[in-house]
Tab-separated table of C-alpha atoms and ligand atoms in Angstrom:
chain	number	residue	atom	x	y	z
A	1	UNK	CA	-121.941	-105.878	-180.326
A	2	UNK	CA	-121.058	-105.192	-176.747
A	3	UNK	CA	-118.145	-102.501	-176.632
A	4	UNK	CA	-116.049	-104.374	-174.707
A	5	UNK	CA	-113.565	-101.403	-173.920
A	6	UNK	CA	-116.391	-100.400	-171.340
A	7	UNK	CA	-115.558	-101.142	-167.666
A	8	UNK	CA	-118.367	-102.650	-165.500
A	9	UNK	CA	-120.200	-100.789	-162.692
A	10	UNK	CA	-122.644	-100.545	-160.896
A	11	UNK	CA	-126.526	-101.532	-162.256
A	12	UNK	CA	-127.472	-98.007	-161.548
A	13	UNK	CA	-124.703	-96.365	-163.596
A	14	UNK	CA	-124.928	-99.221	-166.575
A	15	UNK	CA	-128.527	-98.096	-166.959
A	16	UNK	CA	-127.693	-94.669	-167.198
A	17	UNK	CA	-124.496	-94.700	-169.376
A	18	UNK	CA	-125.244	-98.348	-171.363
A	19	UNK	CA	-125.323	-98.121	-175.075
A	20	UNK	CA	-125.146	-94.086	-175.226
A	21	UNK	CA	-122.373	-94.223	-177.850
A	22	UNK	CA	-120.681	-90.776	-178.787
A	23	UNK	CA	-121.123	-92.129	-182.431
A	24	UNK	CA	-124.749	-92.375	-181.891
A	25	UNK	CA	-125.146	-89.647	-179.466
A	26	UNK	CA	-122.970	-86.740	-180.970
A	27	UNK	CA	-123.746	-83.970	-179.012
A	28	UNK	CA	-126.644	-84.961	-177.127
A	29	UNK	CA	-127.057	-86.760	-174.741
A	30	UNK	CA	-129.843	-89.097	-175.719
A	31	UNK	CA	-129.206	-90.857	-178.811
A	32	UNK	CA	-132.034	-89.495	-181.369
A	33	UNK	CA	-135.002	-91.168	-183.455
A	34	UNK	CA	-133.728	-92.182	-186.257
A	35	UNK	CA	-136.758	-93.108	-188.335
A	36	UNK	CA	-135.683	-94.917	-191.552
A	37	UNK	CA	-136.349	-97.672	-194.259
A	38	UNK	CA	-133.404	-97.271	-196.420
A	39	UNK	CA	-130.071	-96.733	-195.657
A	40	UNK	CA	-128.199	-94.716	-198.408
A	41	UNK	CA	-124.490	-95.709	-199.078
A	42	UNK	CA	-121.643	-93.072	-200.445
A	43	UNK	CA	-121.250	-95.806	-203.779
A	44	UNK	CA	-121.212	-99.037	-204.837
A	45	UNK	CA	-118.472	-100.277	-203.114
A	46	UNK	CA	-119.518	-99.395	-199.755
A	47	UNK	CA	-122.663	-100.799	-200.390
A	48	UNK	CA	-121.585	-104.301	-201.315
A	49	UNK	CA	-119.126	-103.805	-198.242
A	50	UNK	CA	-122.191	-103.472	-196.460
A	51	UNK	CA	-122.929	-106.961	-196.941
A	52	UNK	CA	-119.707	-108.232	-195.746
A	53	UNK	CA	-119.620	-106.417	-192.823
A	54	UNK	CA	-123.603	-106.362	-191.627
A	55	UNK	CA	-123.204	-106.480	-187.929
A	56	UNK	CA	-125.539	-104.851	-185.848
A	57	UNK	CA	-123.907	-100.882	-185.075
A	58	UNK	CA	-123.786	-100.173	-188.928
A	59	UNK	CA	-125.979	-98.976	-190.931
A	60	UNK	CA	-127.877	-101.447	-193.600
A	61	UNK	CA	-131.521	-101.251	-194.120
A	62	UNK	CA	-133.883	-100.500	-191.552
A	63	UNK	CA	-135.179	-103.591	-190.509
A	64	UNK	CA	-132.051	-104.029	-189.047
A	65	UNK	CA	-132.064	-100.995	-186.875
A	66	UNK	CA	-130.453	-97.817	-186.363
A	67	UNK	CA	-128.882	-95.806	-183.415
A	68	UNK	CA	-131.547	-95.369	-181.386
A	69	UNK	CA	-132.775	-99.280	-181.480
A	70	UNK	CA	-128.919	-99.921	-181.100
A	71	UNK	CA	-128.075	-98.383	-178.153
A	72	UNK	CA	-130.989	-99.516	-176.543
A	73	UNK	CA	-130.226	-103.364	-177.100
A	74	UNK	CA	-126.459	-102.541	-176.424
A	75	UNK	CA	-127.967	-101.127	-172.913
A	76	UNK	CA	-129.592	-104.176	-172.311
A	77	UNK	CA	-126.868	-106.406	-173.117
A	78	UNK	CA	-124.228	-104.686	-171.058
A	79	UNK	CA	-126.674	-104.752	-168.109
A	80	UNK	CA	-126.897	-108.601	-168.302
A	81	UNK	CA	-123.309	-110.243	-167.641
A	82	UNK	CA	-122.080	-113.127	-169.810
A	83	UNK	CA	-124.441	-111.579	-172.270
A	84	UNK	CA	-123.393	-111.642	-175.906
A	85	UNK	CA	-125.773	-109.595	-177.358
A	86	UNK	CA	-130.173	-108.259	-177.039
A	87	UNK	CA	-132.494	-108.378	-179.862
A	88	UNK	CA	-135.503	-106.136	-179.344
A	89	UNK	CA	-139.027	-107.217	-180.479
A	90	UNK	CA	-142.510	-105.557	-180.887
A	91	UNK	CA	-144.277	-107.447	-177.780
A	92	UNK	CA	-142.849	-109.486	-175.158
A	93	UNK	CA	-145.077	-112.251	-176.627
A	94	UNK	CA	-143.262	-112.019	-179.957
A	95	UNK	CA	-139.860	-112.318	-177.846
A	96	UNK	CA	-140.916	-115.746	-176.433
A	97	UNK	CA	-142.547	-116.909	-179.576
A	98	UNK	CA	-139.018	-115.827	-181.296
A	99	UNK	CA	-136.985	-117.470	-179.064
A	100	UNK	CA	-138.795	-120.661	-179.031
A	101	UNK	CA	-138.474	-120.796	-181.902
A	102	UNK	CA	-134.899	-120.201	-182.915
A	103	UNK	CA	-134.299	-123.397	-180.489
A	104	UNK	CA	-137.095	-126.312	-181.296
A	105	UNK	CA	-137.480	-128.448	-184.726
A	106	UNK	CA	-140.085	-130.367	-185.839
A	107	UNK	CA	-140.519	-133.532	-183.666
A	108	UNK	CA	-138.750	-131.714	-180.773
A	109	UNK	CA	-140.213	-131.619	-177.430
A	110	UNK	CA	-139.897	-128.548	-175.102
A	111	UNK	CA	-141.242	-128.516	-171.007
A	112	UNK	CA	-142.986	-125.497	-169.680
A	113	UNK	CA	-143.421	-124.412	-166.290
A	114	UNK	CA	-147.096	-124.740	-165.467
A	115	UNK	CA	-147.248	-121.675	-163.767
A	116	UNK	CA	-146.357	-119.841	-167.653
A	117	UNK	CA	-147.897	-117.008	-168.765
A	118	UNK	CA	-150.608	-117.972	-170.642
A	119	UNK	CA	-150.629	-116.686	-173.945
A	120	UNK	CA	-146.838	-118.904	-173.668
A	121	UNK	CA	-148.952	-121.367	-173.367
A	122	UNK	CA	-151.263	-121.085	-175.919
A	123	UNK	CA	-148.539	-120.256	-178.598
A	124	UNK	CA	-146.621	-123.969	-177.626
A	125	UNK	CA	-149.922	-125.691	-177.390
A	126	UNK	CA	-151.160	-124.529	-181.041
A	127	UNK	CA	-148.045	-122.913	-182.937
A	128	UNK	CA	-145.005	-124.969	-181.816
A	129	UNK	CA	-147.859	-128.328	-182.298
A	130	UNK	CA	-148.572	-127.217	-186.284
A	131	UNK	CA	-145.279	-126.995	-186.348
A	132	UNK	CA	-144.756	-130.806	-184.427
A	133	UNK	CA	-143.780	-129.830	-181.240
A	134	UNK	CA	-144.755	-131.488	-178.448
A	135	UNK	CA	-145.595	-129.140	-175.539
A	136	UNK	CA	-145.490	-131.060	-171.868
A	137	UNK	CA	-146.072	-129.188	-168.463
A	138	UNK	CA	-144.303	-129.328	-165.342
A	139	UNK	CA	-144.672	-128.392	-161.493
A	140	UNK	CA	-142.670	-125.291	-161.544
A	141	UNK	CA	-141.247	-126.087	-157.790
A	142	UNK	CA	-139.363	-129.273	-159.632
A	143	UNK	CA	-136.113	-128.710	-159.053
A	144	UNK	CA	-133.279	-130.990	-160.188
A	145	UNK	CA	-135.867	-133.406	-160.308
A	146	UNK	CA	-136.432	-132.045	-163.773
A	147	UNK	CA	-134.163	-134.563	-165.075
A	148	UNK	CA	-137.101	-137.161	-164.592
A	149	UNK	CA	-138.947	-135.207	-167.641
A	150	UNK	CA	-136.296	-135.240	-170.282
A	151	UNK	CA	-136.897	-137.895	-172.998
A	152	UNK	CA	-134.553	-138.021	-176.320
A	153	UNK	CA	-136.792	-135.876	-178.038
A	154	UNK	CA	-136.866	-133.094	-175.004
A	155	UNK	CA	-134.510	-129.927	-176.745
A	156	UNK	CA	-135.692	-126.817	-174.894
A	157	UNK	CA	-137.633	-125.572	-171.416
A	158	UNK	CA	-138.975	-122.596	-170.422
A	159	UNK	CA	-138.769	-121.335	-167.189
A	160	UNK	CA	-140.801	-118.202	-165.653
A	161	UNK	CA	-139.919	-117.238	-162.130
A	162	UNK	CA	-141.408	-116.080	-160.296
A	163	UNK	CA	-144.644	-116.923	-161.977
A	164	UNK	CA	-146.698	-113.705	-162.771
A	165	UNK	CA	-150.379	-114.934	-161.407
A	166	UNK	CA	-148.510	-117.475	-158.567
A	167	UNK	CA	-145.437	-115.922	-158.503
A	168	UNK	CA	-143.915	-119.569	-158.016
A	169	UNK	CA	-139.906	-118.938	-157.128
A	170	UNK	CA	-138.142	-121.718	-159.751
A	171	UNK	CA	-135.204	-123.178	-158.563
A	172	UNK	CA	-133.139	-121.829	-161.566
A	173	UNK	CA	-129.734	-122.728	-160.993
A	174	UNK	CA	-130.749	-126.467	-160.213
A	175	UNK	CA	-133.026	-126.883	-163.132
A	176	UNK	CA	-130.079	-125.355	-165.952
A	177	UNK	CA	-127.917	-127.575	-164.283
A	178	UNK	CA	-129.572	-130.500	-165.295
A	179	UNK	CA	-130.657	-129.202	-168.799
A	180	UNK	CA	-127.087	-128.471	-169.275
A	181	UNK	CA	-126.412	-132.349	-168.670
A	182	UNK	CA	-128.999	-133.081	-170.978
A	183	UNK	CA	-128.304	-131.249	-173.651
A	184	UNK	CA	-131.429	-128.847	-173.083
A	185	UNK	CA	-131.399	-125.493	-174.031
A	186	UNK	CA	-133.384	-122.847	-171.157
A	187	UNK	CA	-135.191	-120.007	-171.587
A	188	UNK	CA	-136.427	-118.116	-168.807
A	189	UNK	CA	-138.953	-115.559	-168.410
A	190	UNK	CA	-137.090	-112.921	-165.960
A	191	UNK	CA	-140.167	-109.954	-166.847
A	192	UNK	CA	-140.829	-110.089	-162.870
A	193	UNK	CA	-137.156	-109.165	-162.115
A	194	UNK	CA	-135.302	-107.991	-164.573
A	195	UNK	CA	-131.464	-108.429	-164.942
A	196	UNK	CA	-131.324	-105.918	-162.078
A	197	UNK	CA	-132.902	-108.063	-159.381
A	198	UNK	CA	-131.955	-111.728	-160.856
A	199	UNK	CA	-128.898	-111.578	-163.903
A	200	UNK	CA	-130.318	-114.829	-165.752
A	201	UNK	CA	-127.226	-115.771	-167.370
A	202	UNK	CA	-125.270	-115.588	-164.404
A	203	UNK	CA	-127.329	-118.646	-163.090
A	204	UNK	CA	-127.338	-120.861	-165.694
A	205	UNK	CA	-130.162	-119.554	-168.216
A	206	UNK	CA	-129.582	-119.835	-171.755
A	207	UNK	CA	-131.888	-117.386	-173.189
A	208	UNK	CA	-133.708	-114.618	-170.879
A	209	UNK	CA	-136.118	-113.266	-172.155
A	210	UNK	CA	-137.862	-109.999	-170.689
A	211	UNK	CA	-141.242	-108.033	-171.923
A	212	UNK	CA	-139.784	-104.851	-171.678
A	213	UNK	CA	-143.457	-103.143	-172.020
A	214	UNK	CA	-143.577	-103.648	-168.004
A	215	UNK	CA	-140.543	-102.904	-166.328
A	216	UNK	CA	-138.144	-101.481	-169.077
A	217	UNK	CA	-140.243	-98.987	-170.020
A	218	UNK	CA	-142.165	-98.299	-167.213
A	219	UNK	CA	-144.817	-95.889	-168.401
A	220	UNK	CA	-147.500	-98.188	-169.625
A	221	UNK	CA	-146.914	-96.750	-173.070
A	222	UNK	CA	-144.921	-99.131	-175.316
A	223	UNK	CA	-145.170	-102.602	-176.162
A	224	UNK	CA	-141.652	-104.281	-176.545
A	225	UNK	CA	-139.590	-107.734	-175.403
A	226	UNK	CA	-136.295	-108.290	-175.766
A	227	UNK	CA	-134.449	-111.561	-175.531
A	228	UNK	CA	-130.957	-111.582	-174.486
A	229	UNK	CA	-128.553	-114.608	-174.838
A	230	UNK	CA	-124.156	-115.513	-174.341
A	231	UNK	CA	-122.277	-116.442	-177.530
A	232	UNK	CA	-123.980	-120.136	-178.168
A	233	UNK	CA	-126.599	-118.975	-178.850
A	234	UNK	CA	-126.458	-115.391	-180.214
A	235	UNK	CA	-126.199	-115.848	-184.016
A	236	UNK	CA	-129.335	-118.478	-184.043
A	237	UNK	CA	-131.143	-115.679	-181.698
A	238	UNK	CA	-130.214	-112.894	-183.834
A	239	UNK	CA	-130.691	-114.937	-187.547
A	240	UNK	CA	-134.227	-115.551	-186.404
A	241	UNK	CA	-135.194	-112.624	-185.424
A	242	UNK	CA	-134.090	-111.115	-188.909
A	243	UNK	CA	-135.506	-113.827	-190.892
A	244	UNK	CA	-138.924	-113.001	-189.062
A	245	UNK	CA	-139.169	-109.602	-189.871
A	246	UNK	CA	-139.094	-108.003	-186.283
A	247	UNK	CA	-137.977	-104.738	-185.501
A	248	UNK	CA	-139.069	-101.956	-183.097
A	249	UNK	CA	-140.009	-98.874	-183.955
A	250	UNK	CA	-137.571	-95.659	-183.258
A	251	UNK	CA	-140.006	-94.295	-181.394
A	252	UNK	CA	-140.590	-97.145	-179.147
A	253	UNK	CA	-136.967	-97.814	-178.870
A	254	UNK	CA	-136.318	-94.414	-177.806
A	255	UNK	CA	-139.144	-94.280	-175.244
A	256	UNK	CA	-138.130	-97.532	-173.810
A	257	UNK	CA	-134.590	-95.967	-173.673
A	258	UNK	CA	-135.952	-93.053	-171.488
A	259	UNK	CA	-137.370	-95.978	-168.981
A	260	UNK	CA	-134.287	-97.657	-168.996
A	261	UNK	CA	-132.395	-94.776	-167.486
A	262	UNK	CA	-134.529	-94.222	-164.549
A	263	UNK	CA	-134.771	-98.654	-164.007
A	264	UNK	CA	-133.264	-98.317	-160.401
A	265	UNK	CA	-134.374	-95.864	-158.972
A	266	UNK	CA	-138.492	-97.186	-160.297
A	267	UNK	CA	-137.476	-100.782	-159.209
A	268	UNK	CA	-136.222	-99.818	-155.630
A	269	UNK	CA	-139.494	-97.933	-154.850
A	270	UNK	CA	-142.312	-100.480	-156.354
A	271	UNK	CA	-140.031	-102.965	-154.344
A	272	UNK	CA	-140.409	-100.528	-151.291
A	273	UNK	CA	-144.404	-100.046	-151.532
A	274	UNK	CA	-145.066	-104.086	-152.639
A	275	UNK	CA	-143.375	-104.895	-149.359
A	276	UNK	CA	-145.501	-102.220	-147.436
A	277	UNK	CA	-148.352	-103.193	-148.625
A	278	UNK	CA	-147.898	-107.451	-148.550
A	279	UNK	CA	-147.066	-106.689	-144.979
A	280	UNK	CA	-150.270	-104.774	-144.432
A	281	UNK	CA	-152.330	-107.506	-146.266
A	282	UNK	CA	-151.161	-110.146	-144.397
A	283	UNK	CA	-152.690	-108.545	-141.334
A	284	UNK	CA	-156.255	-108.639	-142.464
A	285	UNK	CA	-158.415	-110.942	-141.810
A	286	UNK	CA	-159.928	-110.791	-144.687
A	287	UNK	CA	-156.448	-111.983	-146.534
A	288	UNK	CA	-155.129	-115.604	-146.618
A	289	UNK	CA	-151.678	-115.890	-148.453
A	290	UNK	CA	-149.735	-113.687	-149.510
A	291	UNK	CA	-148.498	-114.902	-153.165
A	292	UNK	CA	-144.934	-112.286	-152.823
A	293	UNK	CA	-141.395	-113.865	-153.046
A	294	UNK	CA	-140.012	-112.355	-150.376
A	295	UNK	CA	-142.701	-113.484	-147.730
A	296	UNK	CA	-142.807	-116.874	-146.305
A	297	UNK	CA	-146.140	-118.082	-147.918
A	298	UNK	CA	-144.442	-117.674	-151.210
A	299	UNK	CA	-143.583	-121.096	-152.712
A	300	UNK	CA	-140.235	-120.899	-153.202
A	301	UNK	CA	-139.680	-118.155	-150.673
A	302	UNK	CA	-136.130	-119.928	-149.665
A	303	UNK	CA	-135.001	-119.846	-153.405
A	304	UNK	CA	-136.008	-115.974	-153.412
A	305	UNK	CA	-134.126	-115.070	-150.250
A	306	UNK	CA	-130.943	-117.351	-151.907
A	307	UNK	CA	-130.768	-115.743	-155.993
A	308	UNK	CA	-132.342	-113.189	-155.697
A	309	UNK	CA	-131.257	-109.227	-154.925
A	310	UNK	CA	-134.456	-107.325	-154.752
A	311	UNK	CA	-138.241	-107.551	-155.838
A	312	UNK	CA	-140.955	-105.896	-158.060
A	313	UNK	CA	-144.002	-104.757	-157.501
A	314	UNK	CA	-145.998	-107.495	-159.117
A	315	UNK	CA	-147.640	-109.736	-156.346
A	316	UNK	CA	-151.249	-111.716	-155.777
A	317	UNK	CA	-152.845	-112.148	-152.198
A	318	UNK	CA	-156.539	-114.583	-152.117
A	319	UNK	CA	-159.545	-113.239	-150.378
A	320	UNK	CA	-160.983	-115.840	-148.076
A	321	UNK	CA	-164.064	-116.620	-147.223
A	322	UNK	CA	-165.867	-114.942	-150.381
A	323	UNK	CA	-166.837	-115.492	-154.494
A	324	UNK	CA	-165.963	-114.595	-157.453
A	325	UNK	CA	-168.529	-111.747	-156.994
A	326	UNK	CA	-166.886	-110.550	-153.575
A	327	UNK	CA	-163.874	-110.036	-154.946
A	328	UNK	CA	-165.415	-108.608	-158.031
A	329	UNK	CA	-167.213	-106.026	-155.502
A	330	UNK	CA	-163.834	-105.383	-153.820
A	331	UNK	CA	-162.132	-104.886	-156.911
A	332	UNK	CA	-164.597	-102.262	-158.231
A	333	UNK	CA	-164.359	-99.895	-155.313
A	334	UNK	CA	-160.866	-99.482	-155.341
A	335	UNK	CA	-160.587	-95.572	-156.724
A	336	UNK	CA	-156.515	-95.344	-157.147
A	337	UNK	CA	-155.858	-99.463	-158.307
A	338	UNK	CA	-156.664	-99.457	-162.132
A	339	UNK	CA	-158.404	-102.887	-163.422
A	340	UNK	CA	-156.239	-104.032	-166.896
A	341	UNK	CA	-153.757	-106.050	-167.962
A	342	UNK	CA	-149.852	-105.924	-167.845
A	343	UNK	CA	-147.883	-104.599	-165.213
A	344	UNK	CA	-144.441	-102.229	-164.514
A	345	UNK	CA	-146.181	-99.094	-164.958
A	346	UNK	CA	-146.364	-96.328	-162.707
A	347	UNK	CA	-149.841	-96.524	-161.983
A	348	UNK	CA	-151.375	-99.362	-159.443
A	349	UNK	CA	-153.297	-102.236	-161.070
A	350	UNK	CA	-155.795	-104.755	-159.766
A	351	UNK	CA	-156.755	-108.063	-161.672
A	352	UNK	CA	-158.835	-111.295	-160.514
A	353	UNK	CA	-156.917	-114.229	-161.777
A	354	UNK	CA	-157.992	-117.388	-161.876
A	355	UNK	CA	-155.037	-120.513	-161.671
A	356	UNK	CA	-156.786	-123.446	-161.834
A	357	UNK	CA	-158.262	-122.240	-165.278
A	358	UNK	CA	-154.580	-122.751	-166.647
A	359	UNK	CA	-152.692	-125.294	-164.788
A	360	UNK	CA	-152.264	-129.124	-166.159
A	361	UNK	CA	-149.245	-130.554	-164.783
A	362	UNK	CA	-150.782	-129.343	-161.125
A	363	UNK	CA	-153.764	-128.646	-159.342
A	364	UNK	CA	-153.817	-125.411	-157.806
A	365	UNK	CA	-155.847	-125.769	-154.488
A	366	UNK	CA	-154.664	-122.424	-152.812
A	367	UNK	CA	-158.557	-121.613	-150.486
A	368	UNK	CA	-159.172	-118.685	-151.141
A	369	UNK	CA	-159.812	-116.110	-154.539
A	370	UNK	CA	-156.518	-114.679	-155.828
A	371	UNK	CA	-155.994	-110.556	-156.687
A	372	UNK	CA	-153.276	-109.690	-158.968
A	373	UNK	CA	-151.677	-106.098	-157.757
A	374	UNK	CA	-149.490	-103.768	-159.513
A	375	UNK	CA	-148.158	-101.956	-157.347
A	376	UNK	CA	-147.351	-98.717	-159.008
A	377	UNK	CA	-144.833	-95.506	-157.754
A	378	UNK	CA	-148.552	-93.725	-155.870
A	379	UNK	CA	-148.039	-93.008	-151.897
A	380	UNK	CA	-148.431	-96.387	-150.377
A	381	UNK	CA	-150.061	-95.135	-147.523
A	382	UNK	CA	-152.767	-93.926	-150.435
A	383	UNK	CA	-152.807	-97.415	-151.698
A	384	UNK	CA	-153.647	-99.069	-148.526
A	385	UNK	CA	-156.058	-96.434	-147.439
A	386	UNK	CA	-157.524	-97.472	-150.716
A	387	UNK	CA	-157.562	-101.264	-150.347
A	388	UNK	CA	-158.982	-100.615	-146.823
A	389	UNK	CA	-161.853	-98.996	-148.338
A	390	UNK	CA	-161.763	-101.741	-150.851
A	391	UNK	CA	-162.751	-104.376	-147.954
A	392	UNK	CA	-165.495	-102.006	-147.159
A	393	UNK	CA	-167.042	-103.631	-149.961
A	394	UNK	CA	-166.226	-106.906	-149.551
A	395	UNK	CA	-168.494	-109.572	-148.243
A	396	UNK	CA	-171.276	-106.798	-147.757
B	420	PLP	C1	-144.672	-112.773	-167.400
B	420	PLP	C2	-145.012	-112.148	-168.710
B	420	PLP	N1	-144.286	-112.469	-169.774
B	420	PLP	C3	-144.557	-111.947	-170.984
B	420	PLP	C4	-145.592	-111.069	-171.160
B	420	PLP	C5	-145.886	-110.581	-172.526
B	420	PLP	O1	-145.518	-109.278	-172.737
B	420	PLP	P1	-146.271	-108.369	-173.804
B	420	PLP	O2	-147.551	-107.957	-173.164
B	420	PLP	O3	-145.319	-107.262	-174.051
B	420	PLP	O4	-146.498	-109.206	-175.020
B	420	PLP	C6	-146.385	-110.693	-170.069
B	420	PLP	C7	-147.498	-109.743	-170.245
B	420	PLP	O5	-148.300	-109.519	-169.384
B	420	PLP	C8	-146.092	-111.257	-168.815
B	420	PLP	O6	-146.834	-110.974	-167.732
């Protein structure tokens, strides 16, 4: 569904211009909500055309879209090269579970990173098993060692790099590479860095799959994932999708639009603070690593530095020398640093997170307790002047 009349350009420019259609814009320049369920046709004729010619960019029914959820996925897709096409979904949960999906069959077995997010987790471990597939972990610093894990029955792995509590840099090329000579499909989990920062397909990924509630629409006010794939696997992607119902709203689409446009320009700045402010941690003493990919104590720092153009503003650090109430204490007196979940908002979060709650494959032995921080588009000097008050509490 890509128009591929359009020249490439730059990532800045494709995220202002991609999928804004004159046929969908008209005279705006923002293509519209278009809120609709059914899609009325001139006659019969050019409704039982409809069926022959039901591509995404014409109008159907609404489950399948309209302009606005169009150009957004058409956006997405030209900002990934190789891509073939985006489907959008209401949660980037729902893109993951989708995906999965489209790819396993009963008595199929798919490998997961054991640094995954963990609701990923939790839908292989009791969704994909109802439906007989066998979930297996592995260390997500494997390499082209991963070849050691397929078996016969091994169709699909999921990546996630970095990984968003342990932020983990995967050796991505290496690992596709040998799924490719198995016969394995990948998906990866690129939330952290978006096509801007790492272009998935570009390195050997499959499927990439992105919740576009962080990043993408950047306000903390829209759930959405979107999974983008190249031609293989496309109609499978798309087919499932449809055949499970999901769809975005107009609304949503529109509003994750509006963050779309201003991607670069967000990215480059949380990339500008995180760095500030890792640097600044690293010099406490109350501060043992410093879980960001582009600092040395990073596992996988190397890989970073190599694939990688940029990073987010997503990063953990551990406290040393305290509990799980000192950090709770530090936590709670930070003023500007929110406490919730997600991330890729404009607003600075703190979390507690936990590692060895999650991990099987590995046994995460990192000293120290690990904070999650969101590092939002506030003054970083006014986010360090908070933390620094922050360890005013700590340990008291
Ligand atoms: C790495 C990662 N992937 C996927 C998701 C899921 O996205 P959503 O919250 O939109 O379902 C999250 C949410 O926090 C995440 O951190």
């Amino acid at each position: 569904m890509v128009d591929s009349k359009r020249p490439s350009k730059h990532p800045a420019t494709q995220a202002v211009t991609g999928g804004r259609r004159k046929i969908w814009t008209k005279a705006v320049v923002n293509p519209p909500v278009w809120r609709a369920s059914t899609h009325l046709y001139n006659n019969v004729a050019d409704l039982r055309e409809g069926l022959n010619s039901n591509e995404d960019g014409n109008f159907f029914y609404g489950r399948r879209g309209s302009p606005t959820q169009w150009s957004l996925a058409e956006a997405l897709t030209e900002m990934e090269p190789g891509a073939a096409g985006t489907m959008l979904y209401p949660s980037g949960v729902a893109a993951i579970a989708c995906a999965m999906l489209a790819v396993l069959n009963p008595g199929d077995e798919v490998l997961l990173t054991d640094s995954s997010y963990d609701p990923s987790r939790s839908y292989a471990d009791a969704f994909l098993k109802r439906m007989g597939v066998t979930a297996r972990y592995y260390d997500p610093l494997i390499g082209a060692d991963i070849s050691n894990q397929f078996t016969d029955k091994t169709k699909a792995i999921l990546l996630e790099s970095p990984g968003s509590l342990t932020f983990e840099v995967q050796d991505v090329p290496a690992i596709c590479s040998a799924a490719k000579t198995a016969g394995v499909t990948t998906l990866l989990d690129n939330t952290w860095a978006t096509s801007r920062f790492f272009p998935a397909l570009h390195y050997g990924v499959d499927i990439s799959i992105i919740a576009a509630t962080k990043y993408i629409v950047g306000h903390s006010d829209v759930m959405m994932g979107a999974v983008t794939t190249h031609k293989k696997y496309w109609t499978k992607i798309r087919r499932t999708a449809q055949q499970l119902g999901q769809i975005v709203s107009p609304d949503d689409a529109y509003l994750a639009a509006r963050g779309l446009r201003t991607l670069e320009v967000r990215l480059k700045q949380h990339e500008a603070s995180a760095l500030q402010i890792a640097h600044w941690l690293k010099d406490r003493p109350e501060v043992g690593a410093v879980l960001h990919p582009a600092l040395p104590d990073c596992p996988g720092h190397e890989i970073w530095k190599r694939d990688y153009s940029g990073s987010s503003g997503l990063f953990s650090f551990a406290l040393k020398d305290g509990d799980d109430r000192s950090r709770a204490d530090f936590i709670d007196a930070l003023e500007l640093f929110g406490i919730g979940y997600s991330w890729g908002g404009f607003e600075s979060l703190a979390l507690p997170v936990d590692p060895e709650k999650h991990r099987t494959a590995t046994k995460w032995s990192m000293d120290g307790n690990l904070v999650r921080l969101n590092i939002g588009l506030e003054h970083p000097d006014d986010l360090i002047a908070d933390l620094a008050k922050g360890f005013e509490h700590y340990n008291k």
